[in-house]
mmCIF file of C-alpha atoms in Angstrom:
data_model
loop_
_atom_site.group_PDB
_atom_site.id
_atom_site.type_symbol
_atom_site.label_atom_id
_atom_site.label_comp_id
_atom_site.label_asym_id
_atom_site.label_seq_id
_atom_site.Cartn_x
_atom_site.Cartn_y
_atom_site.Cartn_z
ATOM 1 C CA UNK A 195 -0.038 0.001 0.105
ATOM 2 C CA UNK A 196 1.464 3.469 -0.905
ATOM 3 C CA UNK A 197 2.509 5.677 2.378
ATOM 4 C CA UNK A 198 1.851 8.908 2.358
ATOM 5 C CA UNK A 199 4.271 11.918 3.791
ATOM 6 C CA UNK A 200 3.178 15.262 4.651
ATOM 7 C CA UNK A 201 6.631 16.985 5.146
ATOM 8 C CA UNK A 202 6.848 20.706 5.415
ATOM 9 C CA UNK A 203 7.630 20.173 2.117
ATOM 10 C CA UNK A 204 4.704 19.210 1.282
ATOM 11 C CA UNK A 205 2.631 21.137 -1.722
ATOM 12 C CA UNK A 206 -0.626 22.024 0.451
ATOM 13 C CA UNK A 207 1.652 23.369 3.038
ATOM 14 C CA UNK A 208 3.764 25.485 0.610
ATOM 15 C CA UNK A 209 0.846 27.237 -0.866
ATOM 16 C CA UNK A 210 -0.545 27.901 2.842
ATOM 17 C CA UNK A 211 3.060 29.673 3.637
ATOM 18 C CA UNK A 212 3.182 31.119 0.571
ATOM 19 C CA UNK A 213 -0.164 32.370 1.041
ATOM 20 C CA UNK A 214 0.723 33.903 4.364
ATOM 21 C CA UNK A 215 3.924 35.714 3.031
ATOM 22 C CA UNK A 216 1.853 37.273 0.140
ATOM 23 C CA UNK A 217 -1.202 38.315 2.583
ATOM 24 C CA UNK A 218 1.247 39.371 5.536
ATOM 25 C CA UNK A 219 3.225 41.798 2.951
ATOM 26 C CA UNK A 220 0.292 43.407 1.744
ATOM 27 C CA UNK A 221 -1.086 44.837 5.217
ATOM 28 C CA UNK A 222 1.339 47.342 6.206
ATOM 29 C CA UNK A 223 1.472 48.381 2.294
ATOM 30 C CA UNK A 224 -2.297 48.869 2.761
ATOM 31 C CA UNK A 225 -1.721 50.895 5.705
ATOM 32 C CA UNK A 226 0.446 53.260 3.640
ATOM 33 C CA UNK A 227 -1.643 53.199 0.908
ATOM 34 C CA UNK A 228 -4.929 54.749 3.255
ATOM 35 C CA UNK A 229 -3.542 58.476 3.843
ATOM 36 C CA UNK A 230 -6.507 59.668 4.978
ATOM 37 C CA UNK A 231 -8.818 58.254 1.941
ATOM 38 C CA UNK A 232 -11.460 55.976 1.517
ATOM 39 C CA UNK A 233 -10.938 52.534 3.710
ATOM 40 C CA UNK A 234 -14.166 51.352 1.500
ATOM 41 C CA UNK A 235 -12.689 52.460 -1.887
ATOM 42 C CA UNK A 236 -9.010 50.887 -1.237
ATOM 43 C CA UNK A 237 -10.735 47.501 -0.007
ATOM 44 C CA UNK A 238 -12.652 47.741 -3.513
ATOM 45 C CA UNK A 239 -9.340 48.213 -5.416
ATOM 46 C CA UNK A 240 -7.657 45.651 -3.471
ATOM 47 C CA UNK A 241 -10.166 42.934 -4.629
ATOM 48 C CA UNK A 242 -10.845 44.608 -8.054
ATOM 49 C CA UNK A 243 -7.171 43.943 -8.633
ATOM 50 C CA UNK A 244 -7.161 40.441 -7.479
ATOM 51 C CA UNK A 245 -10.327 39.696 -9.803
ATOM 52 C CA UNK A 246 -9.165 41.459 -13.016
ATOM 53 C CA UNK A 247 -5.638 40.152 -12.884
ATOM 54 C CA UNK A 248 -6.876 36.099 -11.698
ATOM 55 C CA UNK A 249 -9.642 36.766 -14.479
ATOM 56 C CA UNK A 250 -6.407 37.234 -17.125
ATOM 57 C CA UNK A 251 -4.611 34.373 -16.008
ATOM 58 C CA UNK A 252 -7.457 32.377 -16.450
ATOM 59 C CA UNK A 253 -8.253 33.226 -19.527
ATOM 60 C CA UNK A 254 -4.626 32.825 -20.729
ATOM 61 C CA UNK A 255 -4.597 29.206 -19.294
ATOM 62 C CA UNK A 256 -7.514 28.052 -20.613
ATOM 63 C CA UNK A 257 -7.304 29.889 -23.760
ATOM 64 C CA UNK A 258 -10.455 31.857 -24.102
ATOM 65 C CA UNK A 259 -13.666 31.716 -21.402
ATOM 66 C CA UNK A 260 -14.363 28.244 -19.748
ATOM 67 C CA UNK A 261 -17.447 27.895 -17.512
ATOM 68 C CA UNK A 262 -16.637 26.322 -14.005
ATOM 69 C CA UNK A 263 -17.330 22.897 -13.251
ATOM 70 C CA UNK A 264 -18.983 23.721 -10.162
ATOM 71 C CA UNK A 265 -21.931 22.057 -8.358
ATOM 72 C CA UNK A 266 -24.901 24.253 -8.323
ATOM 73 C CA UNK A 267 -25.001 23.543 -4.363
ATOM 74 C CA UNK A 268 -22.383 24.926 -4.150
ATOM 75 C CA UNK A 269 -22.991 28.404 -5.095
ATOM 76 C CA UNK A 270 -24.594 29.519 -2.039
ATOM 77 C CA UNK A 271 -21.298 28.872 -0.188
ATOM 78 C CA UNK A 272 -19.288 31.313 -2.697
ATOM 79 C CA UNK A 273 -21.559 33.599 -2.518
ATOM 80 C CA UNK A 274 -21.512 33.858 1.328
ATOM 81 C CA UNK A 275 -17.526 33.713 0.983
ATOM 82 C CA UNK A 276 -17.760 37.014 -1.205
ATOM 83 C CA UNK A 277 -20.106 38.879 1.254
ATOM 84 C CA UNK A 278 -18.284 37.827 4.416
ATOM 85 C CA UNK A 279 -14.246 37.457 3.264
ATOM 86 C CA UNK A 280 -14.600 39.969 -0.103
ATOM 87 C CA UNK A 281 -16.789 42.162 1.118
ATOM 88 C CA UNK A 282 -17.082 42.898 5.009
ATOM 89 C CA UNK A 283 -13.963 41.968 6.010
ATOM 90 C CA UNK A 284 -11.562 43.972 4.295
ATOM 91 C CA UNK A 285 -13.812 47.074 5.246
ATOM 92 C CA UNK A 286 -13.449 46.424 8.630
ATOM 93 C CA UNK A 287 -9.726 45.679 8.518
ATOM 94 C CA UNK A 288 -8.877 48.824 6.473
ATOM 95 C CA UNK A 289 -11.314 51.139 9.100
ATOM 96 C CA UNK A 290 -9.369 49.190 12.046
ATOM 97 C CA UNK A 291 -6.078 50.321 10.033
ATOM 98 C CA UNK A 292 -7.180 53.814 10.748
ATOM 99 C CA UNK A 293 -7.389 53.832 14.021
ATOM 100 C CA UNK A 294 -4.160 51.505 15.108
ATOM 101 C CA UNK A 295 -0.676 50.600 14.250
ATOM 102 C CA UNK A 296 -0.021 48.410 11.104
ATOM 103 C CA UNK A 297 2.588 46.441 13.599
ATOM 104 C CA UNK A 298 -0.018 45.824 16.114
ATOM 105 C CA UNK A 299 -2.818 45.088 13.825
ATOM 106 C CA UNK A 300 -0.770 42.756 11.646
ATOM 107 C CA UNK A 301 -0.479 40.610 14.961
ATOM 108 C CA UNK A 302 -3.924 40.961 15.935
ATOM 109 C CA UNK A 303 -4.642 38.973 12.649
ATOM 110 C CA UNK A 304 -3.770 36.031 14.218
ATOM 111 C CA UNK A 305 -6.962 35.574 15.850
ATOM 112 C CA UNK A 306 -8.400 34.559 12.212
ATOM 113 C CA UNK A 307 -6.356 31.538 12.547
ATOM 114 C CA UNK A 308 -7.946 30.790 16.168
ATOM 115 C CA UNK A 309 -11.870 31.504 14.801
ATOM 116 C CA UNK A 310 -11.189 29.356 11.821
ATOM 117 C CA UNK A 311 -10.094 26.838 13.958
ATOM 118 C CA UNK A 312 -12.743 27.123 16.479
ATOM 119 C CA UNK A 313 -15.615 26.997 13.483
ATOM 120 C CA UNK A 314 -14.157 24.196 11.745
ATOM 121 C CA UNK A 315 -14.254 22.137 14.955
ATOM 122 C CA UNK A 316 -17.414 23.014 16.825
ATOM 123 C CA UNK A 317 -19.935 24.208 13.550
ATOM 124 C CA UNK A 318 -18.310 22.002 10.663
ATOM 125 C CA UNK A 319 -17.029 18.907 12.971
ATOM 126 C CA UNK A 320 -13.518 19.391 11.590
ATOM 127 C CA UNK A 321 -11.171 17.276 13.646
ATOM 128 C CA UNK A 322 -8.747 19.575 16.435
ATOM 129 C CA UNK A 323 -6.920 17.499 18.954
ATOM 130 C CA UNK A 324 -5.074 18.978 21.948
ATOM 131 C CA UNK A 325 -2.039 20.173 20.318
ATOM 132 C CA UNK A 326 -4.037 22.033 17.678
ATOM 133 C CA UNK A 327 -6.244 23.494 20.740
ATOM 134 C CA UNK A 328 -2.878 24.380 22.808
ATOM 135 C CA UNK A 329 -1.767 26.584 20.024
ATOM 136 C CA UNK A 330 -4.911 28.120 19.743
ATOM 137 C CA UNK A 331 -4.595 29.064 23.139
ATOM 138 C CA UNK A 332 -1.365 30.481 22.805
ATOM 139 C CA UNK A 333 -2.416 32.783 19.988
ATOM 140 C CA UNK A 334 -5.424 33.931 21.857
ATOM 141 C CA UNK A 335 -3.317 34.715 24.985
ATOM 142 C CA UNK A 336 -1.085 36.559 22.481
ATOM 143 C CA UNK A 337 -4.062 38.695 21.088
ATOM 144 C CA UNK A 338 -4.638 39.518 24.659
ATOM 145 C CA UNK A 339 -1.317 40.874 25.665
ATOM 146 C CA UNK A 340 -1.352 42.485 22.652
ATOM 147 C CA UNK A 341 -4.824 44.701 23.309
ATOM 148 C CA UNK A 342 -3.330 45.366 27.103
ATOM 149 C CA UNK A 343 -2.985 49.270 27.628
ATOM 150 C CA UNK A 344 0.269 50.829 26.355
ATOM 151 C CA UNK A 345 1.161 47.774 23.966
ATOM 152 C CA UNK A 346 -0.293 49.872 20.555
ATOM 153 C CA UNK A 347 0.632 53.262 19.567
ATOM 154 C CA UNK A 348 -2.658 54.791 18.947
ATOM 155 C CA UNK A 349 -4.514 56.022 21.871
ATOM 156 C CA UNK A 350 -8.273 54.604 19.852
ATOM 157 C CA UNK A 351 -6.497 51.213 19.484
ATOM 158 C CA UNK A 352 -9.349 49.632 21.309
ATOM 159 C CA UNK A 353 -11.802 50.819 18.999
ATOM 160 C CA UNK A 354 -9.618 50.018 15.810
ATOM 161 C CA UNK A 355 -8.350 46.154 17.237
ATOM 162 C CA UNK A 356 -12.368 45.492 17.895
ATOM 163 C CA UNK A 357 -12.894 46.498 14.089
ATOM 164 C CA UNK A 358 -9.792 44.263 13.228
ATOM 165 C CA UNK A 359 -11.266 41.422 15.293
ATOM 166 C CA UNK A 360 -14.419 41.734 13.066
ATOM 167 C CA UNK A 361 -12.481 41.443 10.302
ATOM 168 C CA UNK A 362 -10.916 38.151 11.452
ATOM 169 C CA UNK A 363 -14.522 36.914 12.280
ATOM 170 C CA UNK A 364 -15.846 37.740 8.543
ATOM 171 C CA UNK A 365 -12.717 36.180 7.429
ATOM 172 C CA UNK A 366 -12.864 32.875 9.455
ATOM 173 C CA UNK A 367 -16.313 32.538 8.124
ATOM 174 C CA UNK A 368 -15.187 32.996 4.718
ATOM 175 C CA UNK A 369 -12.395 30.337 5.149
ATOM 176 C CA UNK A 370 -14.943 27.733 6.444
ATOM 177 C CA UNK A 371 -17.724 28.633 3.601
ATOM 178 C CA UNK A 372 -14.801 28.324 1.312
ATOM 179 C CA UNK A 373 -13.715 25.176 2.276
ATOM 180 C CA UNK A 374 -16.939 23.904 0.844
ATOM 181 C CA UNK A 375 -15.805 25.118 -2.807
ATOM 182 C CA UNK A 376 -12.065 23.989 -2.371
ATOM 183 C CA UNK A 377 -12.442 21.131 -4.746
ATOM 184 C CA UNK A 378 -13.417 23.525 -7.620
ATOM 185 C CA UNK A 379 -10.704 25.439 -9.729
ATOM 186 C CA UNK A 380 -8.894 27.847 -7.440
ATOM 187 C CA UNK A 381 -8.146 30.400 -10.109
ATOM 188 C CA UNK A 382 -11.948 30.790 -10.555
ATOM 189 C CA UNK A 383 -12.810 30.470 -6.703
ATOM 190 C CA UNK A 384 -10.749 33.092 -6.391
ATOM 191 C CA UNK A 385 -11.228 35.295 -9.357
ATOM 192 C CA UNK A 386 -14.765 35.390 -8.707
ATOM 193 C CA UNK A 387 -14.434 36.543 -4.825
ATOM 194 C CA UNK A 388 -12.382 39.566 -5.982
ATOM 195 C CA UNK A 389 -14.262 40.677 -8.894
ATOM 196 C CA UNK A 390 -17.579 40.368 -7.147
ATOM 197 C CA UNK A 391 -16.033 41.800 -4.070
ATOM 198 C CA UNK A 392 -14.227 44.806 -5.983
ATOM 199 C CA UNK A 393 -17.291 46.023 -7.958
ATOM 200 C CA UNK A 394 -19.379 46.135 -4.974
ATOM 201 C CA UNK A 395 -16.885 48.069 -2.691
ATOM 202 C CA UNK A 396 -15.925 50.545 -5.169
ATOM 203 C CA UNK A 397 -19.612 51.030 -5.927
ATOM 204 C CA UNK A 398 -20.320 51.335 -2.261
ATOM 205 C CA UNK A 399 -17.215 53.851 -1.799
ATOM 206 C CA UNK A 400 -18.377 55.916 -4.784
ATOM 207 C CA UNK A 401 -22.045 56.107 -3.679
ATOM 208 C CA UNK A 402 -20.749 57.216 -0.321
ATOM 209 C CA UNK A 403 -18.802 60.086 -2.012
ATOM 210 C CA UNK A 404 -15.496 58.834 -2.030
ATOM 211 C CA UNK A 405 -12.910 60.673 -4.572
ATOM 212 C CA UNK A 406 -11.682 58.803 -7.721
ATOM 213 C CA UNK A 407 -8.393 58.681 -6.862
ATOM 214 C CA UNK A 408 -5.368 59.314 -9.654
ATOM 215 C CA UNK A 409 -4.025 56.580 -12.050
ATOM 216 C CA UNK A 410 -0.715 55.726 -10.301
ATOM 217 C CA UNK A 411 -2.660 54.898 -6.909
ATOM 218 C CA UNK A 412 -5.137 52.615 -8.629
ATOM 219 C CA UNK A 413 -2.820 50.557 -10.236
ATOM 220 C CA UNK A 414 -0.581 50.367 -7.296
ATOM 221 C CA UNK A 415 -3.445 49.149 -5.394
ATOM 222 C CA UNK A 416 -4.775 47.140 -7.867
ATOM 223 C CA UNK A 417 -1.024 44.913 -8.011
ATOM 224 C CA UNK A 418 -1.146 44.855 -4.470
ATOM 225 C CA UNK A 419 -4.626 43.419 -4.450
ATOM 226 C CA UNK A 420 -3.502 41.092 -7.230
ATOM 227 C CA UNK A 421 -0.969 39.780 -5.508
ATOM 228 C CA UNK A 422 -1.759 39.619 -1.267
ATOM 229 C CA UNK A 423 -5.600 39.241 -2.008
ATOM 230 C CA UNK A 424 -5.678 37.380 -5.066
ATOM 231 C CA UNK A 425 -2.603 35.177 -5.736
ATOM 232 C CA UNK A 426 -2.664 34.645 -2.038
ATOM 233 C CA UNK A 427 -6.091 33.361 -2.158
ATOM 234 C CA UNK A 428 -5.240 31.142 -5.179
ATOM 235 C CA UNK A 429 -2.703 29.444 -3.083
ATOM 236 C CA UNK A 430 -5.217 29.282 0.276
ATOM 237 C CA UNK A 431 -7.908 27.754 -1.631
ATOM 238 C CA UNK A 432 -5.360 24.998 -2.765
ATOM 239 C CA UNK A 433 -4.250 24.486 0.595
ATOM 240 C CA UNK A 434 -7.355 24.234 2.110
ATOM 241 C CA UNK A 435 -7.866 21.459 -0.548
ATOM 242 C CA UNK A 436 -5.000 19.689 1.009
ATOM 243 C CA UNK A 437 -4.975 20.441 4.737
ATOM 244 C CA UNK A 438 -8.717 21.435 5.708
ATOM 245 C CA UNK A 439 -9.744 24.579 7.329
ATOM 246 C CA UNK A 440 -7.914 24.608 10.593
ATOM 247 C CA UNK A 441 -4.582 23.307 9.800
ATOM 248 C CA UNK A 442 -4.611 25.776 6.572
ATOM 249 C CA UNK A 443 -5.688 28.368 9.210
ATOM 250 C CA UNK A 444 -2.419 27.946 11.528
ATOM 251 C CA UNK A 445 -0.011 27.884 8.782
ATOM 252 C CA UNK A 446 -1.649 31.364 7.351
ATOM 253 C CA UNK A 447 -1.211 32.490 10.697
ATOM 254 C CA UNK A 448 2.392 33.074 9.713
ATOM 255 C CA UNK A 449 1.613 35.900 7.832
ATOM 256 C CA UNK A 450 0.625 38.500 10.813
ATOM 257 C CA UNK A 451 4.483 37.950 11.734
ATOM 258 C CA UNK A 452 5.426 38.993 8.037
ATOM 259 C CA UNK A 453 3.117 41.792 8.616
ATOM 260 C CA UNK A 454 4.316 43.079 11.639
ATOM 261 C CA UNK A 455 8.025 42.930 10.565
ATOM 262 C CA UNK A 456 7.483 44.689 7.556
ATOM 263 C CA UNK A 457 5.667 47.379 9.494
ATOM 264 C CA UNK A 458 8.742 47.653 12.248
ATOM 265 C CA UNK A 459 11.376 47.431 9.812
ATOM 266 C CA UNK A 460 10.266 49.415 6.302
ATOM 267 C CA UNK A 461 8.041 51.776 8.207
ATOM 268 C CA UNK A 462 9.637 52.958 11.502
ATOM 269 C CA UNK A 463 6.932 51.755 14.036
ATOM 270 C CA UNK A 464 8.798 51.505 17.257
ATOM 271 C CA UNK A 465 6.257 48.936 19.253
ATOM 272 C CA UNK A 466 6.732 47.840 23.307
ATOM 273 C CA UNK A 467 8.196 45.430 24.856
ATOM 274 C CA UNK A 468 4.824 43.630 25.226
ATOM 275 C CA UNK A 469 4.359 43.665 21.690
ATOM 276 C CA UNK A 470 7.264 41.172 21.216
ATOM 277 C CA UNK A 471 5.928 39.176 24.343
ATOM 278 C CA UNK A 472 2.757 38.850 22.131
ATOM 279 C CA UNK A 473 4.608 37.826 19.114
ATOM 280 C CA UNK A 474 6.398 34.786 21.040
ATOM 281 C CA UNK A 475 3.275 33.403 22.527
ATOM 282 C CA UNK A 476 2.113 33.759 19.057
ATOM 283 C CA UNK A 477 4.752 32.037 17.801
ATOM 284 C CA UNK A 478 4.659 29.205 20.045
ATOM 285 C CA UNK A 479 1.222 28.773 18.967
ATOM 286 C CA UNK A 480 1.784 28.470 15.259
ATOM 287 C CA UNK A 481 5.234 26.289 16.002
ATOM 288 C CA UNK A 482 2.679 23.993 18.054
ATOM 289 C CA UNK A 483 0.363 24.068 14.864
ATOM 290 C CA UNK A 484 3.310 23.195 12.153
ATOM 291 C CA UNK A 485 4.783 20.696 14.174
ATOM 292 C CA UNK A 486 1.746 18.401 14.407
ATOM 293 C CA UNK A 487 1.401 14.749 12.959
ATOM 294 C CA UNK A 488 -2.077 13.161 12.823
ATOM 295 C CA UNK A 489 -2.196 9.232 12.148
ATOM 296 C CA UNK A 490 -5.042 6.762 12.738
ATOM 297 C CA UNK A 491 -6.832 3.898 10.861
ATOM 298 C CA UNK A 492 -9.958 5.743 9.005
ATOM 299 C CA UNK A 493 -12.109 4.619 6.670
ATOM 300 C CA UNK A 494 -12.996 6.415 3.218
ATOM 301 C CA UNK A 495 -16.832 6.322 1.978
ATOM 302 C CA UNK A 496 -17.467 6.413 -1.537
ATOM 303 C CA UNK A 497 -17.582 9.785 -2.969
ATOM 304 C CA UNK A 498 -17.654 11.309 -6.401
ATOM 305 C CA UNK A 499 -16.021 14.608 -7.153
ATOM 306 C CA UNK A 500 -13.850 16.739 -9.667
ATOM 307 C CA UNK A 501 -10.549 18.020 -9.014
ATOM 308 C CA UNK A 502 -6.446 17.762 -10.274
ATOM 309 C CA UNK A 503 -4.977 14.768 -9.282
ATOM 310 C CA UNK A 504 -2.874 11.900 -9.541
ATOM 311 C CA UNK A 505 -3.221 8.261 -9.356
ATOM 312 C CA UNK A 506 -2.154 7.788 -5.478
ATOM 313 C CA UNK A 507 -3.697 5.458 -3.024
ATOM 314 C CA UNK A 508 -6.966 7.380 -3.060
ATOM 315 C CA UNK A 509 -7.611 7.771 -6.922
ATOM 316 C CA UNK A 510 -7.493 4.075 -8.024
ATOM 317 C CA UNK A 511 -10.117 4.074 -10.669
ATOM 318 C CA UNK A 512 -10.563 3.386 -14.263
ATOM 319 C CA UNK A 513 -11.430 5.695 -16.883
ATOM 320 C CA UNK A 514 -14.314 5.981 -19.130
ATOM 321 C CA UNK A 515 -12.923 8.012 -21.807
ATOM 322 C CA UNK A 516 -9.352 7.626 -23.564
ATOM 323 C CA UNK A 517 -6.330 8.404 -21.575
ATOM 324 C CA UNK A 518 -2.883 9.490 -22.508
ATOM 325 C CA UNK A 519 -1.240 8.391 -19.100
ATOM 326 C CA UNK A 520 -0.129 11.840 -18.288
ATOM 327 C CA UNK A 521 -0.636 13.177 -14.572
ATOM 328 C CA UNK A 522 -1.948 15.146 -12.867
ATOM 329 C CA UNK A 523 -5.332 15.512 -14.399
ATOM 330 C CA UNK A 524 -8.733 16.580 -14.226
ATOM 331 C CA UNK A 525 -12.106 14.596 -14.391
ATOM 332 C CA UNK A 526 -15.229 13.481 -12.328
ATOM 333 C CA UNK A 527 -14.006 10.038 -10.378
ATOM 334 C CA UNK A 528 -15.641 8.014 -8.110
ATOM 335 C CA UNK A 529 -13.711 6.724 -4.526
ATOM 336 C CA UNK A 530 -14.566 3.287 -3.576
ATOM 337 C CA UNK A 531 -14.503 2.398 0.349
ATOM 338 C CA UNK A 532 -11.243 2.492 1.570
ATOM 339 C CA UNK A 533 -10.084 1.446 4.897
ATOM 340 C CA UNK A 534 -6.027 2.235 5.769
ATOM 341 C CA UNK A 535 -3.580 4.306 7.789
ATOM 342 C CA UNK A 536 -1.014 6.819 7.083
ATOM 343 C CA UNK A 537 -0.743 10.452 8.340
ATOM 344 C CA UNK A 538 -3.082 12.900 7.016
ATOM 345 C CA UNK A 539 -5.042 16.063 7.254
ATOM 346 C CA UNK A 540 -8.382 16.809 7.287
ATOM 347 C CA UNK A 541 -8.121 17.048 2.984
ATOM 348 C CA UNK A 542 -10.909 16.738 0.933
ATOM 349 C CA UNK A 543 -10.549 12.977 0.809
ATOM 350 C CA UNK A 544 -10.057 13.134 4.900
ATOM 351 C CA UNK A 545 -12.997 14.606 6.385
ATOM 352 C CA UNK A 546 -14.371 11.808 8.146
ATOM 353 C CA UNK A 547 -15.417 11.857 12.073
ATOM 354 C CA UNK A 548 -13.282 10.640 14.898
ATOM 355 C CA UNK A 549 -14.323 8.341 17.813
#
């Protein structure tokens, strides 16, 4: 029987860390782009850059428009993800950034991983063992330390922190909703979210009276959005497919450390010692998540779905069409019942109950 190794070099882990790097870099840059302008308009431009950029990439990849192979039942989950993650979340974050420092906001964004994992565990019944819970507890302690008086640079940090926390809740819901469609083409999922959220937020900002900025600002915001929101989200969806929601959120929680480092080193912010204590607590929590090993005998029930795959231990099926032997490839396929044991995460093939 083929065994599986989920080392830190696993493609899904690398995708999650890549998403974290790109999004982490975007937070302090978004802070710098605000300059007293409309947070709603900036959120719209960031997501518009994501949607337009990924749409062009998809057109080039497919050599024209191709309808997504997504079941009708999954559209509701995608629309909910757009509403919470693409519209409400970015607006809350950018409003929060106007009231607190970029370094404090970047670390506070670690709450997204905790809220994502709690929702995945309690609401969506994804497995979370003691190591995952301990890691979440350390991240929460770090967020509490970050919120103590004197840690942030802004006197109105409480209001800003509450808005950043609200953004984390929106994105935690978004992550769990997106998990439901993670087997679908990641470029389409991320591009659709970006374009929909961008149009809504830009339209809302203009309706509220925001002035349209100059072309260089629009271009820079859209480039930041394409990389920090678009490409990052594509990688995040790929990680959801391979790791599940809670574990992907844990790897992605390295993003705030990257954002905080950029804010401190690149923008001259000077956080207090409590800031660094919070960073250490959060780093310890992330380490617990990254070093988890999950293995036990488990049974795969019969299921039919479509995604990019190779013929590994989980994909031993015949083809009802001419196949040239190339892998990976994409087509609808059925999994026969299978019982075995190997290290695994709650990916799209391991969403089973634990006794």
